[in-house]
């Protein structure tokens, strides 16, 4: 199909539009962007003679956005899964030298070609469910070269598939064995130089960290944020996942895009996020897989008007999940989001979590990244488990 041509989709049920469209709607795609969207009866006459496709009542949403993943990594951690089923905790395993560090060993051992080949099937699983934008973090290299390799592989995925990739530098993810007990030296010798190198090579769109008792303190994360600020990069943070460390308040002081996980966050954290204009990224896959029982403060986030996003957190240790639809379902069943909140969580709010203003909503001027579903109502997306109702994905105006 000629991408420069103007095309009209009719017979659509539209979701995530600036004004709700009840009844059948239409969308006009002009090249790589949306030219018009609204009730079919109001389609402007100028588009009446354009190539038209009748979607026969199908639901159309913005293409989905997975705004928090560790999709690029070596190896797997199924042995640790077995250990946890036998009673070991995630923290016990990390303190015994497993956990993130075991994936660091496997990632350092892999070539960039290996990392790319391993990541592709995971990416394909996301794309098959209508995802068109994926955020991918470094953080399993923890040496300068491997951190850069991970980010290069993340960027390379964009050349392999019709997808938009956003990268986050996560050098402050764990302390590698060679720096055990010397977290600040690791920051000086490795993390901060790697961040500067990643920025110089155009490999980092944002900077992330893991603020936790098994990782970095808020004071240590602040050193990374100071560097990010001096480079002009936005920040975000894995905060209050396993315990309350004050990471969310720190992130708010640095006007972070988002704070992610948040199981141990409290009402004051929700208020700080609201005042700083942040997004709360909920990761129900990690909550489920670690059999966590403490809920993120969803009611307080709602009350303070903090936009909630949902992501897979796709990673080998705490959330080996490659289904954003299942993450939506879990956000509803485990965290009590409404199906409508779950859809906004993987479209408009996920775009905001990535600082992207050109996607996540069906409106004129937005990228023509759409998902067309064999469904008639948004609740059907979050309401199933293990069934994929995608009819077609449209990426930058092209069906794929
Ligand atoms: N929190 C997580 O859930 C992932 N990273 C993080 O900081 C887990 C990473 C892993 O266990 O490999
Ligand atoms: Fe994560």
PDB file of C-alpha atoms in Angstrom, residues 7-179:
ATOM      1  CA  UNK A   7      -6.722   6.400   3.518  1.00  0.00           C
ATOM      2  CA  UNK A   8      -9.955   6.371   5.475  1.00  0.00           C
ATOM      3  CA  UNK A   9     -10.912   3.712   8.028  1.00  0.00           C
ATOM      4  CA  UNK A  10     -14.654   3.555   8.624  1.00  0.00           C
ATOM      5  CA  UNK A  11     -16.882   1.340  10.758  1.00  0.00           C
ATOM      6  CA  UNK A  12     -14.496   1.725  13.715  1.00  0.00           C
ATOM      7  CA  UNK A  13     -15.233   1.837  17.424  1.00  0.00           C
ATOM      8  CA  UNK A  14     -12.738   4.400  18.646  1.00  0.00           C
ATOM      9  CA  UNK A  15     -11.051   4.317  22.039  1.00  0.00           C
ATOM     10  CA  UNK A  16      -8.658   6.795  23.652  1.00  0.00           C
ATOM     11  CA  UNK A  17      -9.768   9.853  21.693  1.00  0.00           C
ATOM     12  CA  UNK A  18      -9.723  13.397  23.188  1.00  0.00           C
ATOM     13  CA  UNK A  19     -13.544  13.449  23.141  1.00  0.00           C
ATOM     14  CA  UNK A  20     -15.401  10.146  23.444  1.00  0.00           C
ATOM     15  CA  UNK A  21     -16.893   8.923  20.142  1.00  0.00           C
ATOM     16  CA  UNK A  22     -20.039   6.874  20.659  1.00  0.00           C
ATOM     17  CA  UNK A  23     -21.321   4.783  17.774  1.00  0.00           C
ATOM     18  CA  UNK A  24     -19.228   4.173  14.677  1.00  0.00           C
ATOM     19  CA  UNK A  25     -16.237   6.361  14.005  1.00  0.00           C
ATOM     20  CA  UNK A  26     -13.810   7.058  11.180  1.00  0.00           C
ATOM     21  CA  UNK A  27     -10.075   7.752  11.031  1.00  0.00           C
ATOM     22  CA  UNK A  28      -8.152   9.436   8.227  1.00  0.00           C
ATOM     23  CA  UNK A  29      -4.510   8.412   7.797  1.00  0.00           C
ATOM     24  CA  UNK A  30      -2.327  10.769   5.786  1.00  0.00           C
ATOM     25  CA  UNK A  31       1.076   9.187   5.219  1.00  0.00           C
ATOM     26  CA  UNK A  32       2.585   8.522   8.647  1.00  0.00           C
ATOM     27  CA  UNK A  33       0.179  10.646  10.679  1.00  0.00           C
ATOM     28  CA  UNK A  34      -3.489  10.872  11.548  1.00  0.00           C
ATOM     29  CA  UNK A  35      -5.312  13.649   9.695  1.00  0.00           C
ATOM     30  CA  UNK A  36      -8.746  13.303  11.272  1.00  0.00           C
ATOM     31  CA  UNK A  37     -10.727  11.122  13.703  1.00  0.00           C
ATOM     32  CA  UNK A  38     -14.320  11.370  14.895  1.00  0.00           C
ATOM     33  CA  UNK A  39     -17.890  10.202  14.397  1.00  0.00           C
ATOM     34  CA  UNK A  40     -18.308   8.645  10.946  1.00  0.00           C
ATOM     35  CA  UNK A  41     -21.317  10.860  10.211  1.00  0.00           C
ATOM     36  CA  UNK A  42     -19.062  13.918  10.577  1.00  0.00           C
ATOM     37  CA  UNK A  43     -16.305  12.770   8.197  1.00  0.00           C
ATOM     38  CA  UNK A  44     -15.313  15.935   6.263  1.00  0.00           C
ATOM     39  CA  UNK A  45     -16.392  15.878   2.606  1.00  0.00           C
ATOM     40  CA  UNK A  46     -12.817  16.338   1.384  1.00  0.00           C
ATOM     41  CA  UNK A  47     -12.053  12.731   2.427  1.00  0.00           C
ATOM     42  CA  UNK A  48     -15.184  11.165   0.917  1.00  0.00           C
ATOM     43  CA  UNK A  49     -13.495  10.079  -2.325  1.00  0.00           C
ATOM     44  CA  UNK A  50     -10.357   8.641  -0.687  1.00  0.00           C
ATOM     45  CA  UNK A  51      -9.484   4.951  -0.459  1.00  0.00           C
ATOM     46  CA  UNK A  52     -11.748   3.562   2.261  1.00  0.00           C
ATOM     47  CA  UNK A  53     -11.560   0.408   4.410  1.00  0.00           C
ATOM     48  CA  UNK A  54     -14.610  -0.708   6.375  1.00  0.00           C
ATOM     49  CA  UNK A  55     -13.552  -2.156   9.748  1.00  0.00           C
ATOM     50  CA  UNK A  56     -17.012  -3.677  10.322  1.00  0.00           C
ATOM     51  CA  UNK A  57     -17.410  -2.432  13.881  1.00  0.00           C
ATOM     52  CA  UNK A  58     -13.954  -3.371  15.136  1.00  0.00           C
ATOM     53  CA  UNK A  59     -12.356  -1.603  18.073  1.00  0.00           C
ATOM     54  CA  UNK A  60      -9.450   0.698  17.148  1.00  0.00           C
ATOM     55  CA  UNK A  61      -7.044   1.911  19.822  1.00  0.00           C
ATOM     56  CA  UNK A  62      -3.744   3.738  19.662  1.00  0.00           C
ATOM     57  CA  UNK A  63      -0.990   1.129  19.202  1.00  0.00           C
ATOM     58  CA  UNK A  64       0.026  -0.108  22.644  1.00  0.00           C
ATOM     59  CA  UNK A  65       3.147   1.185  24.409  1.00  0.00           C
ATOM     60  CA  UNK A  66       5.254  -0.963  26.761  1.00  0.00           C
ATOM     61  CA  UNK A  67       6.993   1.777  28.755  1.00  0.00           C
ATOM     62  CA  UNK A  68       9.208  -0.346  31.075  1.00  0.00           C
ATOM     63  CA  UNK A  69      11.149  -3.407  29.900  1.00  0.00           C
ATOM     64  CA  UNK A  70      14.520  -5.088  30.299  1.00  0.00           C
ATOM     65  CA  UNK A  71      13.943  -6.917  27.001  1.00  0.00           C
ATOM     66  CA  UNK A  72      17.648  -7.130  26.044  1.00  0.00           C
ATOM     67  CA  UNK A  73      19.514  -9.570  28.312  1.00  0.00           C
ATOM     68  CA  UNK A  74      21.469 -12.826  28.221  1.00  0.00           C
ATOM     69  CA  UNK A  75      20.472 -16.155  29.746  1.00  0.00           C
ATOM     70  CA  UNK A  76      17.518 -17.048  31.936  1.00  0.00           C
ATOM     71  CA  UNK A  77      16.827 -17.500  35.648  1.00  0.00           C
ATOM     72  CA  UNK A  78      14.567 -20.530  35.797  1.00  0.00           C
ATOM     73  CA  UNK A  79      16.770 -22.097  38.524  1.00  0.00           C
ATOM     74  CA  UNK A  80      15.997 -19.069  40.728  1.00  0.00           C
ATOM     75  CA  UNK A  81      12.313 -19.505  39.972  1.00  0.00           C
ATOM     76  CA  UNK A  82      12.596 -23.029  41.363  1.00  0.00           C
ATOM     77  CA  UNK A  83      14.511 -21.757  44.412  1.00  0.00           C
ATOM     78  CA  UNK A  84      11.804 -19.204  45.141  1.00  0.00           C
ATOM     79  CA  UNK A  85       9.141 -21.890  44.858  1.00  0.00           C
ATOM     80  CA  UNK A  86      11.142 -23.802  47.491  1.00  0.00           C
ATOM     81  CA  UNK A  87      10.959 -20.788  49.812  1.00  0.00           C
ATOM     82  CA  UNK A  88      13.943 -18.522  49.052  1.00  0.00           C
ATOM     83  CA  UNK A  89      13.070 -14.839  48.683  1.00  0.00           C
ATOM     84  CA  UNK A  90      14.141 -12.605  45.785  1.00  0.00           C
ATOM     85  CA  UNK A  91      16.338 -10.643  48.208  1.00  0.00           C
ATOM     86  CA  UNK A  92      17.927 -13.841  49.649  1.00  0.00           C
ATOM     87  CA  UNK A  93      18.906 -14.919  46.136  1.00  0.00           C
ATOM     88  CA  UNK A  94      20.302 -11.471  45.280  1.00  0.00           C
ATOM     89  CA  UNK A  95      22.356 -11.347  48.505  1.00  0.00           C
ATOM     90  CA  UNK A  96      23.776 -14.820  47.758  1.00  0.00           C
ATOM     91  CA  UNK A  97      25.202 -13.533  44.455  1.00  0.00           C
ATOM     92  CA  UNK A  98      22.304 -14.589  42.226  1.00  0.00           C
ATOM     93  CA  UNK A  99      19.572 -12.324  41.005  1.00  0.00           C
ATOM     94  CA  UNK A 100      20.458  -9.444  38.721  1.00  0.00           C
ATOM     95  CA  UNK A 101      24.150 -10.336  38.966  1.00  0.00           C
ATOM     96  CA  UNK A 102      23.573 -13.790  37.446  1.00  0.00           C
ATOM     97  CA  UNK A 103      22.034 -12.138  34.391  1.00  0.00           C
ATOM     98  CA  UNK A 104      25.018  -9.763  34.307  1.00  0.00           C
ATOM     99  CA  UNK A 105      27.345 -12.755  33.912  1.00  0.00           C
ATOM    100  CA  UNK A 106      25.231 -14.178  31.062  1.00  0.00           C
ATOM    101  CA  UNK A 107      24.926 -10.783  29.349  1.00  0.00           C
ATOM    102  CA  UNK A 108      28.662 -10.081  29.504  1.00  0.00           C
ATOM    103  CA  UNK A 109      29.238 -13.519  27.937  1.00  0.00           C
ATOM    104  CA  UNK A 110      26.916 -12.840  25.004  1.00  0.00           C
ATOM    105  CA  UNK A 111      27.884 -11.100  21.772  1.00  0.00           C
ATOM    106  CA  UNK A 112      25.723  -8.262  20.449  1.00  0.00           C
ATOM    107  CA  UNK A 113      24.495 -10.678  17.768  1.00  0.00           C
ATOM    108  CA  UNK A 114      23.484 -13.166  20.512  1.00  0.00           C
ATOM    109  CA  UNK A 115      21.701 -10.464  22.486  1.00  0.00           C
ATOM    110  CA  UNK A 116      19.828  -9.336  19.378  1.00  0.00           C
ATOM    111  CA  UNK A 117      18.823 -12.888  18.441  1.00  0.00           C
ATOM    112  CA  UNK A 118      17.604 -13.563  22.009  1.00  0.00           C
ATOM    113  CA  UNK A 119      15.634 -10.314  22.176  1.00  0.00           C
ATOM    114  CA  UNK A 120      13.784 -10.683  18.874  1.00  0.00           C
ATOM    115  CA  UNK A 121      11.309 -13.425  19.891  1.00  0.00           C
ATOM    116  CA  UNK A 122      10.439 -11.453  23.026  1.00  0.00           C
ATOM    117  CA  UNK A 123       9.909  -8.325  20.945  1.00  0.00           C
ATOM    118  CA  UNK A 124       7.817 -10.273  18.435  1.00  0.00           C
ATOM    119  CA  UNK A 125       5.552 -11.493  21.236  1.00  0.00           C
ATOM    120  CA  UNK A 126       4.863  -7.874  22.224  1.00  0.00           C
ATOM    121  CA  UNK A 127       4.298  -6.707  18.648  1.00  0.00           C
ATOM    122  CA  UNK A 128       1.857  -9.567  17.998  1.00  0.00           C
ATOM    123  CA  UNK A 129      -0.399  -7.982  20.625  1.00  0.00           C
ATOM    124  CA  UNK A 130      -0.496  -4.542  19.030  1.00  0.00           C
ATOM    125  CA  UNK A 131       2.523  -2.943  20.726  1.00  0.00           C
ATOM    126  CA  UNK A 132       4.391  -0.382  18.576  1.00  0.00           C
ATOM    127  CA  UNK A 133       6.591   1.466  21.101  1.00  0.00           C
ATOM    128  CA  UNK A 134       8.858  -0.354  23.556  1.00  0.00           C
ATOM    129  CA  UNK A 135      11.138   1.125  26.184  1.00  0.00           C
ATOM    130  CA  UNK A 136      14.286  -0.957  26.813  1.00  0.00           C
ATOM    131  CA  UNK A 137      16.817  -0.492  29.615  1.00  0.00           C
ATOM    132  CA  UNK A 138      20.471  -1.364  29.978  1.00  0.00           C
ATOM    133  CA  UNK A 139      21.584  -2.535  33.428  1.00  0.00           C
ATOM    134  CA  UNK A 140      22.824  -6.087  32.934  1.00  0.00           C
ATOM    135  CA  UNK A 141      26.288  -5.034  31.771  1.00  0.00           C
ATOM    136  CA  UNK A 142      27.492  -3.007  34.748  1.00  0.00           C
ATOM    137  CA  UNK A 143      30.734  -2.419  32.876  1.00  0.00           C
ATOM    138  CA  UNK A 144      31.135   0.348  30.342  1.00  0.00           C
ATOM    139  CA  UNK A 145      31.377  -1.813  27.234  1.00  0.00           C
ATOM    140  CA  UNK A 146      28.467  -4.130  28.026  1.00  0.00           C
ATOM    141  CA  UNK A 147      26.171  -1.276  29.079  1.00  0.00           C
ATOM    142  CA  UNK A 148      26.820   0.342  25.689  1.00  0.00           C
ATOM    143  CA  UNK A 149      26.345  -3.003  23.899  1.00  0.00           C
ATOM    144  CA  UNK A 150      22.918  -3.469  25.452  1.00  0.00           C
ATOM    145  CA  UNK A 151      21.823  -0.017  24.322  1.00  0.00           C
ATOM    146  CA  UNK A 152      23.193  -0.556  20.808  1.00  0.00           C
ATOM    147  CA  UNK A 153      21.245  -3.820  20.570  1.00  0.00           C
ATOM    148  CA  UNK A 154      18.096  -2.058  21.781  1.00  0.00           C
ATOM    149  CA  UNK A 155      18.521   0.561  19.048  1.00  0.00           C
ATOM    150  CA  UNK A 156      19.256  -2.175  16.469  1.00  0.00           C
ATOM    151  CA  UNK A 157      15.856  -3.774  17.132  1.00  0.00           C
ATOM    152  CA  UNK A 158      14.291  -0.730  15.470  1.00  0.00           C
ATOM    153  CA  UNK A 159      16.029  -1.689  12.242  1.00  0.00           C
ATOM    154  CA  UNK A 160      14.837  -5.315  12.486  1.00  0.00           C
ATOM    155  CA  UNK A 161      11.130  -4.743  13.056  1.00  0.00           C
ATOM    156  CA  UNK A 162       8.438  -2.077  12.527  1.00  0.00           C
ATOM    157  CA  UNK A 163       8.699  -0.683  16.075  1.00  0.00           C
ATOM    158  CA  UNK A 164       9.767   2.466  17.873  1.00  0.00           C
ATOM    159  CA  UNK A 165      12.338   1.854  20.637  1.00  0.00           C
ATOM    160  CA  UNK A 166      13.124   4.230  23.510  1.00  0.00           C
ATOM    161  CA  UNK A 167      16.227   3.466  25.570  1.00  0.00           C
ATOM    162  CA  UNK A 168      16.983   4.075  29.238  1.00  0.00           C
ATOM    163  CA  UNK A 169      20.459   3.905  30.733  1.00  0.00           C
ATOM    164  CA  UNK A 170      20.232   1.779  33.910  1.00  0.00           C
ATOM    165  CA  UNK A 171      23.862   1.559  35.009  1.00  0.00           C
ATOM    166  CA  UNK A 172      22.674   1.956  38.620  1.00  0.00           C
ATOM    167  CA  UNK A 173      20.759  -1.349  38.574  1.00  0.00           C
ATOM    168  CA  UNK A 174      22.982  -3.505  40.822  1.00  0.00           C
ATOM    169  CA  UNK A 175      26.478  -3.522  42.220  1.00  0.00           C
ATOM    170  CA  UNK A 176      28.668  -5.936  40.227  1.00  0.00           C
ATOM    171  CA  UNK A 177      30.699  -8.516  42.223  1.00  0.00           C
ATOM    172  CA  UNK A 178      34.004  -6.738  41.527  1.00  0.00           C
ATOM    173  CA  UNK A 179      32.652  -3.656  43.387  1.00  0.00           C
TER     174      UNK A 179
END
